[in-house]
CSV table of C-alpha atoms and ligand atoms in Angstrom, one decimal:
chain,number,residue,atom,x,y,z
A,1461,MET,CA,16.1,-27.1,0.3
A,1462,LYS,CA,13.6,-29.1,-1.3
A,1463,ILE,CA,11.5,-28.1,-4.0
A,1464,ILE,CA,8.7,-30.0,-4.4
A,1465,GLN,CA,5.3,-29.9,-7.0
A,1466,SER,CA,2.9,-32.3,-5.7
A,1467,ILE,CA,0.5,-32.2,-2.6
A,1468,SER,CA,1.2,-35.8,-1.7
A,1469,ALA,CA,5.0,-35.6,-1.8
A,1470,LEU,CA,4.8,-32.2,0.3
A,1471,GLN,CA,2.3,-33.7,2.9
A,1472,GLN,CA,4.9,-37.3,3.1
A,1473,GLU,CA,7.8,-34.6,3.6
A,1474,ILE,CA,5.9,-32.7,6.2
A,1475,GLY,CA,4.4,-35.9,7.7
A,1476,LEU,CA,8.0,-37.1,8.5
A,1477,GLN,CA,9.0,-33.9,9.8
A,1478,LYS,CA,6.1,-33.5,12.4
A,1479,LYS,CA,6.5,-37.2,13.5
A,1480,GLU,CA,10.1,-36.3,14.6
A,1481,GLY,CA,8.2,-33.4,16.7
A,1482,ARG,CA,9.2,-30.6,14.4
A,1483,SER,CA,7.1,-27.4,14.0
A,1484,VAL,CA,6.2,-26.2,10.8
A,1485,GLY,CA,5.7,-22.5,9.5
A,1486,PHE,CA,4.4,-21.6,6.4
A,1487,VAL,CA,4.6,-18.5,4.2
A,1488,PRO,CA,2.1,-18.4,1.1
A,1489,THR,CA,3.1,-16.2,-1.9
A,1490,MET,CA,3.0,-15.7,-5.5
A,1491,GLY,CA,6.4,-15.5,-6.1
A,1492,ALA,CA,8.2,-12.5,-7.8
A,1493,LEU,CA,9.6,-12.3,-4.2
A,1494,HIS,CA,11.1,-9.1,-2.5
A,1495,ASN,CA,12.4,-8.4,0.7
A,1496,GLY,CA,8.8,-7.8,2.0
A,1497,HIS,CA,8.5,-11.7,1.4
A,1498,LEU,CA,11.8,-12.3,2.6
A,1499,GLN,CA,11.2,-10.8,5.9
A,1500,LEU,CA,8.1,-13.3,6.4
A,1501,VAL,CA,10.4,-16.1,5.4
A,1502,LYS,CA,13.0,-14.9,7.9
A,1503,ARG,CA,10.5,-14.9,10.6
A,1504,CYS,CA,9.1,-18.2,9.8
A,1505,VAL,CA,12.3,-19.9,9.9
A,1506,SER,CA,13.7,-18.1,13.3
A,1507,GLU,CA,10.1,-19.3,14.8
A,1508,ASN,CA,10.0,-22.9,13.4
A,1509,ASP,CA,11.9,-26.0,13.0
A,1510,VAL,CA,10.7,-26.3,9.2
A,1511,ALA,CA,9.8,-23.3,7.2
A,1512,VAL,CA,7.8,-24.2,4.0
A,1513,VAL,CA,7.0,-21.4,1.2
A,1514,SER,CA,4.5,-22.0,-1.9
A,1515,ILE,CA,5.0,-20.1,-4.7
A,1516,PHE,CA,1.5,-20.2,-6.9
A,1517,VAL,CA,0.0,-17.5,-8.8
A,1518,ASN,CA,-3.4,-18.3,-8.2
A,1519,PRO,CA,-6.0,-17.6,-11.1
A,1520,THR,CA,-9.2,-17.7,-8.9
A,1521,GLN,CA,-8.3,-14.5,-6.9
A,1522,PHE,CA,-7.6,-12.1,-10.2
A,1523,ASN,CA,-10.7,-10.3,-11.2
A,1524,ASP,CA,-8.7,-8.5,-13.7
A,1525,LYS,CA,-7.4,-11.3,-16.4
A,1526,ASN,CA,-5.0,-8.9,-17.8
A,1527,ASP,CA,-3.4,-8.5,-14.0
A,1528,LEU,CA,-3.1,-12.3,-14.2
A,1529,VAL,CA,-1.4,-12.3,-17.6
A,1530,LYS,CA,1.2,-9.4,-16.5
A,1531,TYR,CA,2.0,-10.9,-12.8
A,1532,PRO,CA,5.8,-11.2,-12.9
A,1533,ARG,CA,7.2,-15.0,-12.7
A,1534,THR,CA,10.6,-15.4,-11.4
A,1535,LEU,CA,10.5,-18.7,-10.3
A,1536,GLU,CA,14.5,-19.6,-10.4
A,1537,ALA,CA,15.4,-16.1,-9.0
A,1538,ASP,CA,12.8,-16.9,-6.3
A,1539,CYS,CA,14.3,-20.2,-5.2
A,1540,LYS,CA,17.8,-18.4,-4.7
A,1541,LEU,CA,16.6,-16.0,-2.4
A,1542,LEU,CA,14.4,-18.6,-0.3
A,1543,GLU,CA,17.9,-20.6,0.0
A,1544,GLY,CA,19.4,-17.8,1.4
A,1545,ALA,CA,16.7,-17.1,3.6
A,1546,GLY,CA,16.8,-20.3,5.1
A,1547,CYS,CA,13.5,-21.9,3.7
A,1548,ASN,CA,13.5,-25.7,4.0
A,1549,ILE,CA,10.9,-26.6,1.4
A,1550,VAL,CA,9.6,-24.8,-1.5
A,1551,PHE,CA,6.0,-25.9,-2.7
A,1552,THR,CA,5.5,-25.1,-6.5
A,1553,PRO,CA,2.4,-26.4,-7.8
A,1554,THR,CA,0.9,-26.4,-11.2
A,1555,GLU,CA,-2.6,-25.0,-11.6
A,1556,GLU,CA,-3.9,-28.6,-12.5
A,1557,GLU,CA,-2.4,-29.7,-8.8
A,1558,MET,CA,-4.4,-27.3,-7.3
A,1559,TYR,CA,-7.4,-27.0,-8.9
A,1560,PRO,CA,-8.0,-30.6,-10.7
A,1561,GLU,CA,-11.4,-29.2,-10.8
A,1562,PRO,CA,-13.1,-25.8,-10.5
A,1563,ASP,CA,-13.5,-24.9,-7.1
A,1564,THR,CA,-16.8,-23.6,-6.4
A,1565,ARG,CA,-16.9,-22.8,-2.9
A,1566,GLN,CA,-18.4,-19.5,-2.1
A,1567,PHE,CA,-17.2,-18.2,1.3
A,1568,ALA,CA,-19.2,-15.5,3.2
A,1569,PHE,CA,-17.2,-13.1,5.2
A,1570,GLY,CA,-20.2,-10.6,5.7
A,1571,SER,CA,-19.3,-6.9,6.0
A,1572,LEU,CA,-15.4,-7.6,6.1
A,1573,GLU,CA,-15.6,-8.3,2.3
A,1574,THR,CA,-18.2,-5.5,1.2
A,1575,VAL,CA,-15.8,-2.7,1.6
A,1576,MET,CA,-12.4,-1.6,-0.2
A,1577,GLU,CA,-10.6,-4.1,-2.0
A,1578,GLY,CA,-13.8,-6.6,-1.7
A,1579,ALA,CA,-15.8,-3.6,-3.1
A,1580,CYS,CA,-13.4,-2.8,-6.0
A,1581,ARG,CA,-12.1,-6.6,-7.1
A,1582,PRO,CA,-15.3,-8.4,-7.0
A,1583,GLY,CA,-14.5,-12.1,-5.9
A,1584,HIS,CA,-11.0,-11.5,-5.2
A,1585,PHE,CA,-11.4,-12.5,-1.6
A,1586,ASN,CA,-13.2,-15.5,-2.5
A,1587,GLY,CA,-10.4,-16.6,-4.7
A,1588,VAL,CA,-7.7,-16.0,-2.0
A,1589,ALA,CA,-9.7,-18.2,0.9
A,1590,GLN,CA,-10.0,-20.9,-1.7
A,1591,ILE,CA,-6.3,-21.3,-2.4
A,1592,VAL,CA,-5.2,-20.5,1.3
A,1593,SER,CA,-7.4,-22.8,2.6
A,1594,LYS,CA,-6.4,-25.5,0.1
A,1595,LEU,CA,-2.8,-24.4,0.9
A,1596,PHE,CA,-3.3,-25.0,4.6
A,1597,ASP,CA,-4.9,-28.4,3.8
A,1598,ALA,CA,-1.9,-29.3,1.9
A,1599,VAL,CA,0.6,-28.1,4.6
A,1600,ALA,CA,-1.1,-28.1,7.9
A,1601,PRO,CA,1.2,-25.5,9.3
A,1602,HIS,CA,1.5,-24.7,13.0
A,1603,LYS,CA,2.2,-21.1,12.0
A,1604,ALA,CA,1.3,-19.1,9.0
A,1605,TYR,CA,2.7,-15.6,8.2
A,1606,PHE,CA,1.0,-12.8,6.4
A,1607,GLY,CA,2.2,-9.2,5.5
A,1608,GLU,CA,-0.1,-6.2,7.0
A,1609,LYS,CA,0.3,-4.5,3.4
A,1610,ASP,CA,-2.7,-6.7,2.5
A,1611,PHE,CA,-4.3,-5.5,5.5
A,1612,GLN,CA,-7.9,-6.6,4.2
A,1613,GLN,CA,-6.6,-10.0,3.4
A,1614,LEU,CA,-5.3,-10.6,6.7
A,1615,ALA,CA,-8.5,-10.1,8.3
A,1616,ILE,CA,-10.5,-12.3,5.9
A,1617,ILE,CA,-7.9,-15.1,6.3
A,1618,ARG,CA,-8.3,-14.8,10.1
A,1619,GLU,CA,-12.0,-15.1,9.4
A,1620,MET,CA,-11.6,-17.8,7.3
A,1621,ALA,CA,-9.5,-19.9,9.4
A,1622,LYS,CA,-12.2,-19.1,11.8
A,1623,GLN,CA,-15.0,-20.4,10.1
A,1624,LEU,CA,-12.9,-23.5,8.7
A,1625,LYS,CA,-11.8,-24.1,12.3
A,1626,TYR,CA,-7.8,-24.4,11.6
A,1627,ASP,CA,-5.8,-24.8,14.2
A,1628,ILE,CA,-2.9,-22.6,12.7
A,1629,GLU,CA,-1.7,-19.3,14.5
A,1630,ILE,CA,-1.9,-16.6,11.5
A,1631,ILE,CA,0.8,-14.3,12.4
A,1632,ALA,CA,0.8,-10.5,11.0
A,1633,CYS,CA,4.0,-9.0,10.1
A,1634,PRO,CA,4.6,-5.2,9.4
A,1635,ILE,CA,4.8,-3.5,6.1
A,1636,VAL,CA,8.2,-3.5,4.7
A,1637,ARG,CA,9.1,-0.2,2.6
A,1638,GLU,CA,11.7,1.0,0.0
A,1639,ALA,CA,14.0,3.5,1.6
A,1640,ASP,CA,11.9,6.2,0.2
A,1641,GLY,CA,8.8,4.8,1.9
A,1642,LEU,CA,7.0,2.9,-1.4
A,1643,ALA,CA,5.6,-0.5,0.4
A,1644,MET,CA,7.2,-3.2,-1.3
A,1645,SER,CA,5.0,-5.1,-3.7
A,1646,SER,CA,5.9,-7.5,-6.6
A,1647,ARG,CA,3.9,-4.9,-8.8
A,1648,ASN,CA,6.4,-2.6,-8.0
A,1649,THR,CA,8.6,-4.1,-11.0
A,1650,ARG,CA,6.2,-3.1,-13.5
A,1651,LEU,CA,6.5,0.6,-12.8
A,1652,THR,CA,8.6,2.5,-15.3
A,1653,PRO,CA,11.3,4.8,-13.7
A,1654,THR,CA,8.8,8.2,-13.9
A,1655,GLN,CA,6.1,6.2,-12.3
A,1656,ARG,CA,8.4,4.5,-9.6
A,1657,LYS,CA,9.5,8.3,-8.7
A,1658,ASN,CA,5.4,9.3,-8.5
A,1659,ALA,CA,4.2,6.3,-6.8
A,1660,VAL,CA,6.4,7.4,-3.4
A,1661,GLU,CA,3.9,10.1,-3.1
A,1662,ILE,CA,1.3,7.5,-2.0
A,1663,SER,CA,3.3,6.6,1.3
A,1664,GLN,CA,4.6,10.1,1.9
A,1665,ALA,CA,0.7,11.1,1.6
A,1666,LEU,CA,-0.2,8.4,4.2
A,1667,PHE,CA,2.6,9.7,6.5
A,1668,LYS,CA,1.4,13.3,6.2
A,1669,SER,CA,-1.8,12.3,6.9
A,1670,ARG,CA,-0.8,10.7,9.9
A,1671,ASN,CA,0.8,14.0,11.0
A,1672,PHE,CA,-1.9,16.3,10.8
A,1673,ALA,CA,-4.9,13.5,11.6
A,1674,ALA,CA,-5.1,14.9,15.3
A,1675,GLY,CA,-6.3,18.6,13.8
A,1676,LYS,CA,-8.8,17.4,11.2
A,1677,SER,CA,-11.8,15.5,10.6
A,1678,VAL,CA,-11.8,12.1,9.1
A,1679,GLN,CA,-13.3,13.6,5.9
A,1680,GLU,CA,-10.9,16.3,5.7
A,1681,VAL,CA,-8.1,13.6,6.0
A,1682,ILE,CA,-9.6,11.8,3.4
A,1683,ASP,CA,-10.4,14.7,0.9
A,1684,GLU,CA,-7.1,16.4,1.3
A,1685,THR,CA,-5.0,12.9,0.8
A,1686,VAL,CA,-7.1,12.1,-2.2
A,1687,SER,CA,-6.9,15.6,-4.0
A,1688,TYR,CA,-3.1,15.7,-3.3
A,1689,LEU,CA,-2.4,12.3,-5.0
A,1690,ASN,CA,-4.8,12.8,-7.8
A,1691,THR,CA,-2.6,16.0,-8.8
A,1692,VAL,CA,0.5,13.8,-9.1
A,1693,PRO,CA,1.1,12.5,-12.6
A,1694,GLU,CA,0.0,9.2,-13.4
A,1695,LEU,CA,-1.7,8.6,-10.2
A,1696,GLN,CA,-5.1,8.0,-9.8
A,1697,VAL,CA,-6.7,6.9,-6.4
A,1698,GLU,CA,-9.1,4.2,-6.6
A,1699,TYR,CA,-10.2,4.5,-2.7
A,1700,PHE,CA,-9.1,5.9,0.3
A,1701,ASP,CA,-11.0,4.5,3.5
A,1702,ILE,CA,-10.5,5.4,7.0
A,1703,ALA,CA,-11.7,2.5,8.8
A,1704,ASP,CA,-11.8,0.7,12.1
A,1705,ALA,CA,-8.9,-1.8,12.1
A,1706,ARG,CA,-10.7,-4.6,13.3
A,1707,THR,CA,-14.0,-4.5,11.4
A,1708,LEU,CA,-12.8,-2.4,8.7
A,1709,GLN,CA,-16.2,-0.6,8.5
A,1710,SER,CA,-15.8,3.2,7.7
A,1711,ILE,CA,-15.5,5.7,10.5
A,1712,SER,CA,-17.0,9.4,10.3
A,1713,GLN,CA,-15.2,10.3,13.6
A,1714,TRP,CA,-11.7,9.4,15.2
A,1715,SER,CA,-13.9,8.8,18.4
A,1716,ASP,CA,-15.7,5.8,16.5
A,1717,THR,CA,-13.0,3.6,17.1
A,1718,GLU,CA,-9.7,2.6,19.3
A,1719,GLU,CA,-7.7,2.0,16.2
A,1720,ALA,CA,-8.1,3.7,12.9
A,1721,VAL,CA,-6.4,2.2,9.9
A,1722,GLY,CA,-6.2,4.2,6.6
A,1723,CYS,CA,-6.3,1.8,3.4
A,1724,ILE,CA,-5.4,3.3,0.0
A,1725,ALA,CA,-5.6,1.8,-3.7
A,1726,VAL,CA,-3.8,3.9,-6.5
A,1727,PHE,CA,-3.7,3.4,-10.1
A,1728,CYS,CA,0.1,4.4,-11.2
A,1729,GLY,CA,-0.4,4.2,-14.8
A,1730,GLU,CA,-2.0,0.8,-15.4
A,1731,VAL,CA,-0.1,-0.8,-11.9
A,1732,ARG,CA,-2.5,-0.8,-9.4
A,1733,LEU,CA,-0.9,-0.3,-5.8
A,1734,ILE,CA,-2.0,-0.8,-2.3
A,1735,ASP,CA,-1.1,0.8,1.0
A,1736,ASN,CA,-2.1,1.4,4.2
A,1737,ILE,CA,-1.2,3.4,7.5
A,1738,ILE,CA,-2.3,2.7,11.4
A,1739,TYR,CA,-3.5,5.9,12.9
A,1740,GLY,CA,-4.3,4.1,16.2
A,1741,LYS,CA,-6.4,6.3,18.7
A,1742,VAL,CA,-6.4,9.8,17.4
A,1743,ARG,CA,-7.2,12.2,19.8
A,1744,PRO,CA,-8.3,15.5,18.1
B,2705,PAF,O1,-1.0,-12.4,-0.8
B,2705,PAF,C1,-0.8,-12.9,-1.8
B,2705,PAF,O2,0.5,-13.0,-2.3
B,2705,PAF,C2,-1.7,-13.9,-2.0
B,2705,PAF,O3,-3.0,-13.3,-2.1
B,2705,PAF,C3,-1.8,-15.4,-1.2
B,2705,PAF,C4,-2.0,-15.2,0.5
B,2705,PAF,C5,-0.3,-16.1,-1.6
B,2705,PAF,C6,-2.9,-16.1,-1.9
B,2705,PAF,O4,-2.6,-16.4,-3.0
């Protein structure tokens, strides 16, 4: 496995591989890797001749600077895990390499970015689009892999790839959960043991909401889920929205969409966790 820091060295290496007719898959990450990332990497390894993973904690997507400072950084352990997963190239650029000068591009994603994460984290998706487009330019992969835990991010990246006409297949991979249901996240390592125990209620509440969705209105599902989670110690729901899975616009009745998704953000102490659940077509 090669560890490369500069864009020019990366492009040279990938250029050689492509010249040999090899396909290139790419998994962008911010490091602090867990099994969720490794599932993306393993899929990337199995579907491509060359698997590239980037590790870069992107400052422009953090609207909360405290979150950026506290974001876990575990480069050495990450590289070991990537080697074990069959990764061929790890790209670990510095901030100067990715942003030799400030990126002033302003993307416009319309109603996709004005809801949920976009509404709560101003500038977040612009920062994601900035870095993912720079990484796409640097790696120029055939396929790129993203987790469905960041459901809205995936929709934004698809839209960005369309707007900038990238010839890259965007592949969505299912959420990977701990044995008790908690969605895997690099932020989970910041939870205290008690918070970790309480955090499991987030996924459990989503699973329950799917079980009783058919007997309730959309608003009832939202209200009951939010009021239950807010009774759990240290949990505070920031939003829980039930939306059309394609447009991400809120629905008021199950019949408003063929496929509904419930997206949630919850503070567990000061750690902000997100999760989501697909309801599919609910027939009341
Ligand atoms: O999902 C993430 O880890 C990040 O948002 C990404 C896609 C690597 C961009 O920094």
